[in-house]
Short mmCIF file of N, CA, C and O in Angstrom, two decimals:
data_model
loop_
_atom_site.label_atom_id
_atom_site.label_comp_id
_atom_site.label_asym_id
_atom_site.label_seq_id
_atom_site.Cartn_x
_atom_site.Cartn_y
_atom_site.Cartn_z
N UNK A 92 85.04 96.91 92.02
CA UNK A 92 84.13 96.08 92.62
C UNK A 92 84.18 96.11 94.01
O UNK A 92 84.94 96.57 94.53
N UNK A 93 82.97 95.61 94.42
CA UNK A 93 82.89 95.84 96.53
C UNK A 93 82.65 94.34 96.77
O UNK A 93 82.18 93.57 96.23
N UNK A 94 83.38 94.32 98.29
CA UNK A 94 83.12 92.34 98.27
C UNK A 94 82.54 92.46 99.65
O UNK A 94 82.21 93.21 100.46
N UNK A 95 81.57 91.42 100.02
CA UNK A 95 80.49 90.98 100.88
C UNK A 95 81.54 90.37 101.97
O UNK A 95 80.91 90.06 102.34
N UNK A 96 82.80 90.19 101.82
CA UNK A 96 83.38 89.28 102.49
C UNK A 96 84.64 89.22 102.59
O UNK A 96 84.91 89.25 100.95
N UNK A 97 85.57 88.74 103.01
CA UNK A 97 87.13 87.87 102.82
C UNK A 97 87.26 86.57 103.55
O UNK A 97 86.76 86.40 104.42
N UNK A 98 88.28 85.88 102.60
CA UNK A 98 88.44 84.74 103.17
C UNK A 98 90.24 85.09 103.66
O UNK A 98 90.46 85.47 102.16
N UNK A 99 90.93 84.62 104.42
CA UNK A 99 92.07 84.25 104.93
C UNK A 99 92.77 82.91 104.60
O UNK A 99 91.91 82.10 105.33
N UNK A 100 93.40 82.70 104.13
CA UNK A 100 93.67 81.32 103.56
C UNK A 100 95.25 81.25 104.18
O UNK A 100 96.00 81.99 103.31
N UNK A 101 95.89 80.19 105.05
CA UNK A 101 96.64 80.21 105.44
C UNK A 101 97.70 78.54 104.89
O UNK A 101 96.92 77.77 105.47
N UNK A 102 98.84 78.29 104.33
CA UNK A 102 99.35 77.19 104.51
C UNK A 102 100.61 77.09 105.17
O UNK A 102 101.36 78.18 105.32
N UNK A 103 100.70 76.04 106.31
CA UNK A 103 101.86 75.80 106.67
C UNK A 103 102.80 74.51 106.40
O UNK A 103 102.92 74.16 105.38
N UNK A 104 104.23 75.06 106.74
CA UNK A 104 105.52 74.32 106.21
C UNK A 104 105.13 72.67 106.24
O UNK A 104 105.41 72.42 105.65
N UNK A 105 104.19 72.26 107.25
CA UNK A 105 103.96 70.86 107.44
C UNK A 105 102.75 70.23 106.13
O UNK A 105 102.56 69.33 106.45
N UNK A 106 102.30 71.51 105.99
CA UNK A 106 100.99 70.75 104.53
C UNK A 106 99.56 71.08 105.41
O UNK A 106 98.63 71.23 104.12
N UNK A 107 99.41 71.49 106.38
CA UNK A 107 98.17 72.04 107.09
C UNK A 107 97.84 73.10 106.27
O UNK A 107 98.65 74.33 105.88
N UNK A 108 96.58 73.44 106.19
CA UNK A 108 96.17 74.64 105.91
C UNK A 108 94.87 75.08 106.79
O UNK A 108 94.42 74.34 107.70
N UNK A 109 94.63 76.50 106.89
CA UNK A 109 93.87 77.11 107.63
C UNK A 109 93.28 78.05 107.00
O UNK A 109 93.66 78.86 106.10
N UNK A 110 91.48 77.98 107.25
CA UNK A 110 90.75 78.68 106.41
C UNK A 110 89.52 79.63 107.04
O UNK A 110 88.93 79.04 108.05
N UNK A 111 89.59 80.99 107.13
CA UNK A 111 88.40 81.37 107.48
C UNK A 111 87.84 82.94 106.47
O UNK A 111 88.27 83.51 106.10
N UNK A 112 86.75 82.55 106.86
CA UNK A 112 85.74 83.62 106.26
C UNK A 112 85.12 84.39 107.07
O UNK A 112 84.00 83.66 107.84
N UNK A 113 85.36 85.44 107.14
CA UNK A 113 84.34 86.68 107.58
C UNK A 113 83.29 87.25 106.43
O UNK A 113 83.94 88.10 105.59
N UNK A 114 82.46 88.10 107.06
CA UNK A 114 81.55 88.51 106.06
C UNK A 114 81.24 89.92 106.49
O UNK A 114 81.62 90.11 107.50
N UNK A 115 81.24 91.41 105.59
CA UNK A 115 81.21 92.50 105.98
C UNK A 115 79.45 92.82 106.16
O UNK A 115 78.82 92.26 105.72
N UNK A 116 79.26 93.74 107.25
CA UNK A 116 77.73 93.90 107.40
C UNK A 116 76.81 94.18 106.39
O UNK A 116 75.76 94.03 105.80
N UNK A 117 77.54 94.86 105.35
CA UNK A 117 77.14 95.26 104.10
C UNK A 117 78.71 95.33 103.31
O UNK A 117 79.78 95.86 103.31
N UNK A 118 78.32 95.10 101.96
CA UNK A 118 79.62 95.13 100.89
C UNK A 118 80.17 96.58 101.38
O UNK A 118 79.99 97.20 100.90
N UNK A 119 81.45 96.54 100.92
CA UNK A 119 82.39 97.40 100.93
C UNK A 119 83.86 97.25 100.01
O UNK A 119 84.57 96.20 99.84
N UNK A 120 83.86 98.54 99.53
CA UNK A 120 85.20 98.34 98.91
C UNK A 120 86.58 99.50 99.51
O UNK A 120 87.36 99.77 98.70
N UNK A 121 85.85 100.07 100.34
CA UNK A 121 86.80 101.12 100.87
C UNK A 121 88.21 100.34 101.71
O UNK A 121 88.06 99.49 102.46
N UNK A 122 89.20 100.98 101.40
CA UNK A 122 90.31 100.26 102.00
C UNK A 122 90.53 100.36 103.46
O UNK A 122 90.90 99.26 103.91
N UNK A 123 89.61 100.95 104.40
CA UNK A 123 89.72 100.91 105.78
C UNK A 123 89.31 99.75 106.28
O UNK A 123 89.24 99.13 106.87
N UNK A 124 88.00 99.51 105.62
CA UNK A 124 86.82 98.38 105.89
C UNK A 124 87.54 97.38 105.29
O UNK A 124 88.01 96.24 106.21
N UNK A 125 88.55 97.02 104.28
CA UNK A 125 89.43 95.67 104.14
C UNK A 125 90.06 95.33 104.53
O UNK A 125 90.41 94.33 105.28
N UNK A 126 90.92 96.61 105.47
CA UNK A 126 92.07 96.24 106.39
C UNK A 126 91.46 95.74 107.54
O UNK A 126 92.30 95.02 107.99
N UNK A 127 90.65 96.31 107.96
CA UNK A 127 90.53 96.14 109.23
C UNK A 127 89.57 94.50 109.27
O UNK A 127 90.12 94.21 110.35
N UNK A 128 89.15 94.18 108.26
CA UNK A 128 88.87 92.98 108.58
C UNK A 128 89.61 91.87 108.26
O UNK A 128 89.95 91.04 108.69
N UNK A 129 90.36 92.42 107.49
CA UNK A 129 91.68 91.36 106.89
C UNK A 129 92.68 91.27 108.60
O UNK A 129 93.26 90.24 108.79
N UNK A 130 92.73 92.43 109.31
CA UNK A 130 93.68 92.15 110.59
C UNK A 130 92.85 91.22 111.23
O UNK A 130 93.42 90.56 112.22
N UNK A 131 91.72 91.49 111.40
CA UNK A 131 90.49 90.67 112.31
C UNK A 131 90.83 89.38 112.19
O UNK A 131 90.77 88.34 113.12
N UNK A 132 90.90 88.62 110.80
CA UNK A 132 91.22 87.49 110.29
C UNK A 132 92.50 87.14 110.80
O UNK A 132 92.80 86.01 111.27
N UNK A 133 93.47 87.77 110.58
CA UNK A 133 94.70 87.31 111.33
C UNK A 133 95.25 87.12 112.58
O UNK A 133 95.51 86.32 112.75
N UNK A 134 94.57 88.33 113.18
CA UNK A 134 94.41 87.84 114.67
C UNK A 134 93.64 86.55 115.47
O UNK A 134 94.06 85.93 115.81
N UNK A 135 92.48 86.28 114.12
CA UNK A 135 91.71 84.92 114.42
C UNK A 135 92.70 83.76 114.68
O UNK A 135 92.45 82.92 115.29
N UNK A 136 93.33 83.94 113.62
CA UNK A 136 94.32 82.89 113.15
C UNK A 136 95.06 82.41 114.59
O UNK A 136 95.85 81.18 115.01
N UNK A 137 95.63 83.39 115.38
CA UNK A 137 96.40 83.09 116.85
C UNK A 137 97.78 82.87 116.30
O UNK A 137 97.89 81.93 116.74
N UNK A 138 98.34 83.27 115.50
CA UNK A 138 99.62 83.00 114.97
C UNK A 138 100.66 83.41 116.13
O UNK A 138 100.54 84.27 116.37
N UNK A 139 101.93 82.47 116.62
CA UNK A 139 102.57 82.64 117.27
C UNK A 139 103.98 82.17 116.61
O UNK A 139 104.65 83.03 116.75
N UNK A 140 104.11 81.15 116.73
CA UNK A 140 105.48 80.57 115.85
C UNK A 140 105.29 79.75 114.59
O UNK A 140 106.14 78.77 113.98
N UNK A 141 103.96 79.68 114.07
CA UNK A 141 104.15 78.80 112.96
C UNK A 141 104.94 79.14 111.96
O UNK A 141 104.60 80.50 111.52
N UNK A 142 104.78 78.24 110.83
CA UNK A 142 106.13 78.24 109.49
C UNK A 142 104.96 78.56 108.70
O UNK A 142 104.83 77.36 108.23
N UNK A 143 104.60 80.04 108.29
CA UNK A 143 104.23 79.86 107.21
C UNK A 143 104.52 79.73 105.58
O UNK A 143 105.85 79.75 105.08
N UNK A 144 103.96 78.96 104.77
CA UNK A 144 104.65 78.84 103.61
C UNK A 144 103.87 79.93 102.58
O UNK A 144 104.13 79.82 101.29
N UNK A 145 102.42 80.08 102.79
CA UNK A 145 101.73 80.72 102.03
C UNK A 145 100.92 81.20 102.19
O UNK A 145 100.02 81.09 103.64
N UNK A 146 100.23 82.73 101.97
CA UNK A 146 98.89 83.29 102.56
C UNK A 146 98.55 83.87 101.57
O UNK A 146 98.80 84.31 100.49
N UNK A 147 96.99 83.66 101.78
CA UNK A 147 96.07 84.60 100.83
C UNK A 147 94.63 85.17 101.35
O UNK A 147 94.14 84.41 102.41
N UNK A 148 94.28 85.78 101.08
CA UNK A 148 93.53 87.18 100.90
C UNK A 148 92.60 87.19 99.79
O UNK A 148 93.02 87.98 98.80
N UNK A 149 91.70 86.87 99.78
CA UNK A 149 90.07 86.44 98.81
C UNK A 149 89.27 87.19 99.44
O UNK A 149 88.71 86.99 100.10
N UNK A 150 88.97 88.06 98.04
CA UNK A 150 87.42 89.13 98.02
C UNK A 150 86.59 88.11 97.79
O UNK A 150 86.26 87.34 96.80
N UNK A 151 85.84 87.85 98.75
CA UNK A 151 83.96 86.84 98.42
C UNK A 151 83.03 87.66 98.17
O UNK A 151 82.68 88.93 98.17
N UNK A 152 82.30 87.18 97.40
CA UNK A 152 80.70 86.95 96.85
C UNK A 152 80.68 88.62 96.36
O UNK A 152 80.45 89.81 97.02
N UNK A 153 81.75 89.01 95.24
CA UNK A 153 81.78 90.37 94.59
C UNK A 153 80.92 91.28 93.93
O UNK A 153 79.96 90.13 93.07
N UNK A 154 80.53 92.42 94.25
CA UNK A 154 79.29 93.05 93.26
C UNK A 154 80.06 94.40 92.53
O UNK A 154 80.75 94.73 93.02
N UNK A 155 79.12 94.95 91.48
CA UNK A 155 79.84 96.33 91.32
C UNK A 155 79.82 97.04 92.37
O UNK A 155 78.44 97.07 93.18
N UNK A 156 80.55 97.92 92.17
CA UNK A 156 80.76 99.08 93.36
C UNK A 156 79.44 100.00 93.51
O UNK A 156 78.86 100.47 94.30
N UNK A 157 78.87 100.20 92.04
CA UNK A 157 77.60 101.02 91.83
C UNK A 157 76.29 100.40 92.54
O UNK A 157 75.27 101.26 92.57
N UNK A 158 76.38 99.10 93.29
CA UNK A 158 75.42 98.41 93.78
C UNK A 158 75.51 98.63 95.08
O UNK A 158 74.58 98.78 96.04
N UNK A 159 76.47 99.14 95.66
CA UNK A 159 76.67 99.25 97.05
C UNK A 159 75.85 100.34 97.78
O UNK A 159 76.21 101.63 97.03
N UNK A 160 75.09 100.59 98.66
CA UNK A 160 74.25 101.59 99.19
C UNK A 160 75.45 102.69 100.01
O UNK A 160 76.18 101.62 100.54
N UNK A 161 74.71 103.97 100.23
CA UNK A 161 75.96 104.20 100.93
C UNK A 161 75.23 104.74 101.73
O UNK A 161 74.00 105.36 102.09
N UNK A 162 76.17 104.69 103.14
CA UNK A 162 75.22 104.87 104.40
C UNK A 162 75.84 106.68 105.23
O UNK A 162 77.00 106.90 104.59
N UNK A 163 75.08 107.10 105.76
CA UNK A 163 75.20 108.11 106.22
C UNK A 163 76.24 108.19 107.54
O UNK A 163 75.64 107.33 108.51
N UNK A 164 77.03 108.83 107.83
CA UNK A 164 77.63 108.56 108.74
C UNK A 164 78.06 109.62 109.79
O UNK A 164 78.31 110.67 108.95
N UNK A 165 77.98 109.56 111.39
CA UNK A 165 78.35 110.84 112.05
C UNK A 165 79.72 110.72 112.25
O UNK A 165 80.04 111.57 112.86
N UNK A 166 80.33 110.18 111.83
CA UNK A 166 82.06 109.89 111.96
C UNK A 166 82.88 110.93 111.07
O UNK A 166 83.10 110.30 110.22
N UNK A 167 82.64 111.68 110.95
CA UNK A 167 83.56 113.14 110.22
C UNK A 167 85.14 112.48 109.79
O UNK A 167 85.56 112.67 108.40
N UNK A 168 85.85 111.94 110.18
CA UNK A 168 86.89 111.45 110.51
C UNK A 168 87.06 110.35 109.36
O UNK A 168 87.51 110.56 107.66
N UNK A 169 86.11 109.56 109.39
CA UNK A 169 85.76 108.71 107.79
C UNK A 169 85.16 109.18 107.04
O UNK A 169 85.58 108.28 105.88
N UNK A 170 84.22 109.95 106.96
CA UNK A 170 83.87 110.26 106.15
C UNK A 170 85.23 111.11 105.04
O UNK A 170 84.71 111.02 103.93
N UNK A 171 85.72 111.85 105.58
CA UNK A 171 86.91 112.36 105.15
C UNK A 171 87.86 111.35 104.18
O UNK A 171 88.53 111.82 103.21
N UNK A 172 87.88 110.18 104.85
CA UNK A 172 88.99 109.38 104.55
C UNK A 172 88.29 108.62 103.26
O UNK A 172 89.02 108.67 102.11
N UNK A 173 87.01 108.43 103.38
CA UNK A 173 86.45 107.90 101.73
C UNK A 173 86.28 108.93 100.92
O UNK A 173 86.47 108.21 100.11
N UNK A 174 86.19 110.48 101.10
CA UNK A 174 86.57 111.17 100.13
C UNK A 174 87.65 111.12 99.70
O UNK A 174 87.65 111.06 98.15
N UNK A 175 88.80 111.17 100.20
CA UNK A 175 90.13 111.04 99.90
C UNK A 175 90.40 109.73 99.23
O UNK A 175 90.89 110.02 98.23
N UNK A 176 90.01 108.61 99.60
CA UNK A 176 89.85 107.40 98.80
C UNK A 176 89.31 107.77 97.44
O UNK A 176 90.07 107.36 96.40
N UNK A 177 88.21 108.01 97.30
CA UNK A 177 87.74 108.55 96.23
C UNK A 177 88.19 109.04 94.81
O UNK A 177 87.95 108.80 94.01
N UNK A 178 88.67 110.46 95.61
CA UNK A 178 89.40 111.24 94.95
C UNK A 178 90.93 110.78 94.27
O UNK A 178 91.17 110.85 93.53
N UNK A 179 91.59 109.86 95.22
CA UNK A 179 92.53 109.16 94.72
C UNK A 179 92.55 108.43 93.88
O UNK A 179 93.11 107.94 93.02
N UNK A 180 91.57 107.47 93.95
CA UNK A 180 91.03 106.83 92.52
C UNK A 180 90.62 107.26 91.52
O UNK A 180 90.98 106.68 90.48
N UNK A 181 90.24 108.20 91.43
CA UNK A 181 89.66 109.00 90.37
C UNK A 181 91.38 109.61 89.61
O UNK A 181 91.63 109.52 88.23
N UNK A 182 91.85 110.12 90.55
CA UNK A 182 93.60 110.71 89.99
C UNK A 182 94.07 109.37 89.36
O UNK A 182 94.35 109.34 88.13
N UNK A 183 94.37 108.66 89.86
CA UNK A 183 95.10 107.14 89.59
C UNK A 183 94.50 106.37 88.24
O UNK A 183 94.90 106.18 87.00
N UNK A 184 92.96 106.73 88.21
CA UNK A 184 92.50 105.91 86.46
C UNK A 184 92.81 107.12 85.48
O UNK A 184 92.89 106.78 84.55
N UNK A 185 92.84 108.34 85.71
CA UNK A 185 92.94 109.44 84.60
C UNK A 185 94.80 109.40 84.29
O UNK A 185 94.75 109.40 83.17
N UNK A 186 95.12 109.47 85.45
CA UNK A 186 96.96 110.02 85.61
C UNK A 186 97.83 108.54 85.48
O UNK A 186 98.93 108.54 85.46
N UNK A 187 97.45 107.18 85.67
CA UNK A 187 98.39 106.41 85.72
C UNK A 187 98.21 105.90 87.77
O UNK A 187 98.23 106.63 88.21
N UNK A 188 98.77 104.81 87.66
CA UNK A 188 98.98 104.07 88.95
C UNK A 188 100.07 105.11 89.77
O UNK A 188 100.04 105.26 90.89
N UNK A 189 100.89 105.66 89.32
CA UNK A 189 101.77 106.51 89.80
C UNK A 189 101.70 107.75 90.22
O UNK A 189 102.62 108.16 90.58
N UNK A 190 100.72 108.40 89.80
CA UNK A 190 100.32 109.52 89.89
C UNK A 190 100.39 110.05 91.42
O UNK A 190 100.74 111.47 91.78
N UNK A 191 99.81 109.19 92.39
CA UNK A 191 99.67 109.70 94.07
C UNK A 191 100.91 108.59 94.46
O UNK A 191 100.61 107.54 94.12
N UNK A 192 102.04 109.13 95.06
CA UNK A 192 102.82 108.52 95.83
C UNK A 192 102.94 109.35 97.05
O UNK A 192 103.03 110.29 97.28
N UNK A 193 103.86 108.56 98.11
CA UNK A 193 104.33 109.56 99.21
C UNK A 193 105.35 110.24 99.17
O UNK A 193 105.91 110.68 98.19
N UNK A 194 104.87 111.68 99.62
CA UNK A 194 105.87 113.11 99.33
C UNK A 194 107.24 112.48 99.53
O UNK A 194 108.23 113.23 98.63
N UNK A 195 107.95 111.67 100.48
CA UNK A 195 109.41 111.42 100.43
C UNK A 195 110.09 110.42 99.41
O UNK A 195 111.18 110.46 98.86
N UNK A 196 109.23 110.03 98.45
CA UNK A 196 109.69 109.31 97.21
C UNK A 196 109.64 110.32 95.87
O UNK A 196 110.11 109.52 94.78
N UNK A 197 108.90 111.79 96.11
CA UNK A 197 109.39 112.42 94.84
C UNK A 197 110.68 113.05 94.57
O UNK A 197 111.59 113.51 95.94
N UNK A 198 111.01 113.42 93.70
CA UNK A 198 112.32 114.13 92.94
C UNK A 198 112.36 115.40 94.41
O UNK A 198 111.51 116.51 94.43
N UNK A 199 113.56 116.21 94.96
CA UNK A 199 113.81 117.05 95.62
C UNK A 199 114.06 118.26 94.63
O UNK A 199 114.66 118.20 93.85
N UNK A 200 113.28 119.61 94.87
CA UNK A 200 113.37 120.44 94.54
C UNK A 200 114.07 121.56 95.02
O UNK A 200 113.59 121.99 96.35
N UNK A 201 115.62 122.34 94.20
CA UNK A 201 115.89 123.48 95.07
C UNK A 201 116.72 124.24 94.20
O UNK A 201 116.64 124.45 93.13
#
């Protein structure tokens, strides 16, 4: 699935809530796009000393990933990350969610 937007909802200790929705220029399911927009939403909240009791991040207006158009980009580093993300998704689908993980968590072989 690909999201056309994200909604961040914050619940504070006094019972107040804060909600903000931002939309992507085009639907995306890429980690970098989702992370960047989530960070922008959190920055927009302007948290300093608020006591949070809950945080919710929700994808909005979901569509099938096959319906998202592919943009040609001149950013080689971004394209490389997107290809690596696609490959790792296929590996996880075939071998399970634990198939790819940080090298530091693997057993040492000597």
